[in-house]
Amino acid sequence: MGKRQGMPPRGDELRKQVDEAIKNIDYAEAFAKKAREERSKLPPVHKDPPYRPEEER
C-alpha cells in the first residue's frame, strides 16, 4: 500500500509555492544569461591539452 495522502495545500499556500517557483525560474534564467556573457569574454578552452612529458613541466 502507498503512503496515506494528507490534505492538499490550501489555495494561498499553492499561490505562495507558485510565486516562489517563478522567482527561482527567473533567477536561473538571469544566472544563465550572465554566465553566457562572462564565458564569451574568456579565451576558448582546449578540451585535450597537448601532451607534455613530466620532464618538460
C-alpha atoms as a printed R data frame, in Angstrom:
   type eleno elety resid chain resno      x      y       z
1  ATOM     1    CA   MET     A     1  0.000  0.000   0.000
2  ATOM     2    CA   GLY     A     2  1.149  3.520  -0.742
3  ATOM     3    CA   LYS     A     3  1.578  6.345   1.710
4  ATOM     4    CA   ARG     A     4 -1.568  7.860   3.086
5  ATOM     5    CA   GLN     A     5 -2.326 11.155   1.365
6  ATOM     6    CA   GLY     A     6 -2.779 14.208   3.573
7  ATOM     7    CA   MET     A     7 -4.995 17.173   2.828
8  ATOM     8    CA   PRO     A     8 -3.981 19.103  -0.298
9  ATOM     9    CA   PRO     A     9 -2.459 22.539   0.374
10 ATOM    10    CA   ARG     A    10 -4.840 25.486   0.518
11 ATOM    11    CA   GLY     A    11 -5.103 27.977  -2.351
12 ATOM    12    CA   ASP     A    12 -2.971 30.667  -0.703
13 ATOM    13    CA   GLU     A    13 -0.291 28.082   0.105
14 ATOM    14    CA   LEU     A    14 -0.282 26.933  -3.519
15 ATOM    15    CA   ARG     A    15 -0.067 30.526  -4.730
16 ATOM    16    CA   LYS     A    16  2.912 31.118  -2.430
17 ATOM    17    CA   GLN     A    17  4.646 27.985  -3.774
18 ATOM    18    CA   VAL     A    18  3.972 29.035  -7.382
19 ATOM    19    CA   ASP     A    19  5.341 32.546  -6.764
20 ATOM    20    CA   GLU     A    20  8.465 31.017  -5.208
21 ATOM    21    CA   ALA     A    21  8.923 28.664  -8.177
22 ATOM    22    CA   ILE     A    22  8.532 31.533 -10.669
23 ATOM    23    CA   LYS     A    23 11.127 33.593  -8.773
24 ATOM    24    CA   ASN     A    24 13.528 30.636  -8.880
25 ATOM    25    CA   ILE     A    25 12.986 30.215 -12.638
26 ATOM    26    CA   ASP     A    26 13.614 33.938 -13.247
27 ATOM    27    CA   TYR     A    27 16.787 33.758 -11.147
28 ATOM    28    CA   ALA     A    28 18.017 30.684 -13.048
29 ATOM    29    CA   GLU     A    29 17.413 32.390 -16.419
30 ATOM    30    CA   ALA     A    30 19.211 35.564 -15.305
31 ATOM    31    CA   PHE     A    31 22.105 33.499 -13.940
32 ATOM    32    CA   ALA     A    32 22.425 31.523 -17.203
33 ATOM    33    CA   LYS     A    33 22.399 34.751 -19.250
34 ATOM    34    CA   LYS     A    34 25.106 36.310 -17.052
35 ATOM    35    CA   ALA     A    35 27.177 33.100 -17.237
36 ATOM    36    CA   ARG     A    36 26.978 33.114 -21.054
37 ATOM    37    CA   GLU     A    37 28.131 36.759 -21.141
38 ATOM    38    CA   GLU     A    38 31.050 36.058 -18.811
39 ATOM    39    CA   ARG     A    39 32.009 32.900 -20.713
40 ATOM    40    CA   SER     A    40 32.142 34.800 -24.018
41 ATOM    41    CA   LYS     A    41 34.850 37.072 -22.528
42 ATOM    42    CA   LEU     A    42 37.133 34.127 -21.722
43 ATOM    43    CA   PRO     A    43 39.572 32.579 -24.198
44 ATOM    44    CA   PRO     A    44 38.477 29.216 -25.600
45 ATOM    45    CA   VAL     A    45 39.367 26.186 -23.502
46 ATOM    46    CA   HIS     A    46 41.064 23.253 -25.210
47 ATOM    47    CA   LYS     A    47 39.459 20.038 -24.068
48 ATOM    48    CA   ASP     A    48 42.583 17.960 -24.788
49 ATOM    49    CA   PRO     A    49 45.722 19.914 -23.855
50 ATOM    50    CA   PRO     A    50 48.842 18.876 -25.745
51 ATOM    51    CA   TYR     A    51 50.676 16.017 -24.083
52 ATOM    52    CA   ARG     A    52 53.860 17.018 -22.317
53 ATOM    53    CA   PRO     A    53 56.208 14.518 -20.696
54 ATOM    54    CA   GLU     A    54 56.907 15.037 -16.986
55 ATOM    55    CA   GLU     A    55 60.496 16.331 -17.569
56 ATOM    56    CA   GLU     A    56 59.330 19.339 -19.592
57 ATOM    57    CA   ARG     A    57 56.903 20.638 -16.980
